[in-house]
Amino acid sequence: FFISVCSSLLAPFRCSQHPNGRWTVQAYHGVYCNGEGDHQVMAIVGGLACLMPMGFVAICMWVIIIELPKRLQSADVKFLRGCSFLFMRFRPGAEIFSVLFLIRNALVVLCPLLPSPSGKVVCMNLILYGSLAMVAYSKPWRVAA
């Protein structure tokens, strides 16, 4: 869900070049990527809307890093049930991986915005291989494999 929302919000910034040298928005071929008119409005709305997923990641970081230790100590069951979607997949002590996965997913969405095809592939590979190595080394999952 997070990836699809972020991808939709970044649609005005995903442009493709045509043989005549002009750039258009991939999803809307009638809109030129020139920062004027319709594209300017789309870019402003898309840029402002990108604050929502960034805010969600910031709130998740605050919940996991600051609030969770305090609420665990005070045995706040209501809070734990309400925020369990963030940390119940992970073993105790590895809750930060929920935030790391959100950041990874946001970076995966940003890869297609790079202009060169090889840059897109290299960026995606670095992110996914780095994530794989991190998970393989730390084994954050609750159930042992």
C-alpha atoms as one frame of an Amber mdcrd trajectory, in Angstrom:
protein
   0.000   0.000   0.000   2.785   2.429   0.925   4.626   1.857  -2.350   1.511
   2.330  -4.497   0.533   5.556  -2.709   4.050   7.000  -3.003   4.261   5.950
  -6.649   0.974   7.691  -7.469   2.089  10.865  -5.727   5.325  10.945  -7.729
   3.617  10.520 -11.119   4.075  14.218 -12.112   7.838  13.810 -11.738   8.082
  10.657 -13.865   8.798  11.961 -17.365   9.804  10.275 -20.612  11.603  11.722
 -23.623  10.131  11.473 -27.092  12.073  11.241 -30.391  11.383  14.936 -31.058
  13.328  15.806 -27.872  10.323  16.836 -25.787   9.605  15.394 -22.364   6.097
  14.442 -21.237   4.646  12.975 -18.068   4.544   9.184 -18.541   0.982   8.821
 -17.279  -0.305  11.896 -19.176   1.305  12.212 -22.602  -0.450  15.520 -23.264
   1.372  17.241 -20.380   4.903  18.471 -21.086   7.522  18.244 -18.335   8.498
  21.873 -18.524   7.357  23.175 -15.137   4.702  25.390 -16.711   0.909  25.252
 -16.889  -0.590  21.865 -16.080   2.773  20.359 -15.186   3.482  23.111 -12.673
   0.138  22.529 -10.944   0.678  18.752 -10.963   4.199  19.148  -9.560   3.069
  21.462  -6.757   0.161  19.227  -5.752   2.322  16.107  -6.010   5.134  17.703
  -4.017   2.789  18.826  -1.254   1.025  15.458  -1.231   4.406  13.741  -0.759
   4.463  15.287   2.703   1.811  12.763   3.807   3.937   9.609   3.402   6.958
  11.451   4.796   4.855  12.439   7.810   3.702   8.837   8.215   7.324   7.636
   8.252   8.220  10.348  10.779   5.327   9.363  13.059   6.290   5.685  12.791
   9.868   6.573  13.742   8.605   8.525  16.747   6.347   5.649  17.826   9.054
   2.992  17.499  12.058   4.916  18.832  10.520   7.150  21.520   7.073   5.922
  22.536   7.358   2.132  22.336  10.022   1.748  25.073   8.035   4.016  27.433
   4.739   2.274  26.732   6.244  -1.195  27.117   7.628  -0.198  30.499   4.251
   1.115  31.637   2.410  -1.925  30.131   0.056   0.216  28.026  -1.943  -2.547
  26.323  -4.187  -0.146  24.390  -1.155   1.499  22.758   0.461  -1.864  21.997
  -2.691  -3.129  20.285  -3.116   0.103  18.349   0.452   0.144  17.021   1.019
  -3.595  16.748   0.878  -3.408  12.946   4.309  -1.777  13.112   6.258  -4.185
  15.282   4.469  -7.517  15.768   6.242  -9.144  12.800   9.620  -8.594  14.403
  11.339 -10.168  17.382  11.762  -8.090  20.527  14.577  -5.601  20.030  14.220
  -5.498  16.240  11.196  -3.179  16.027  13.231  -0.534  14.174  13.042  -2.741
  11.072   9.460  -1.606  10.480  10.770   1.928   9.942  13.737   0.685   7.913
  11.388  -1.195   5.587   9.233   1.921   5.127  12.335   3.924   4.226  13.476
   1.164   1.858  10.074   1.167   0.152  10.196   4.944  -0.268  13.650   4.674
  -1.848  12.416   1.935  -4.198   9.704   4.321  -5.407  12.304   7.033  -6.058
  14.496   4.810  -8.279  12.346   5.168 -11.442  12.759   8.951 -11.246  16.417
   8.678 -12.220  16.962   9.713 -15.844  19.191   6.880 -17.084  17.970   3.275
 -17.350  21.243   1.922 -16.017  21.033   4.301 -13.045  17.559   2.993 -12.254
  18.765  -0.607 -12.287  21.878   0.098 -10.227  19.891   2.115  -7.673  17.236
  -0.593  -7.325  19.868  -3.324  -6.992  21.799  -1.421  -4.320  18.659  -0.834
  -2.287  17.309  -4.379  -2.549  20.661  -6.142  -2.067  21.433  -3.881   0.886
  18.065  -4.722   2.407  18.617  -8.429   1.782  22.046  -8.339   3.442  20.675
  -6.381   6.406  17.820  -8.839   6.956  19.991 -11.913   6.416  22.558 -10.678
   8.923  20.223  -9.469  11.673  17.297 -11.903  11.245  14.621  -9.539  12.573
  11.618 -11.829  12.087   9.708 -13.117  15.082   9.603 -16.714  13.829  13.011
 -18.338  13.434  13.567 -19.851   9.993
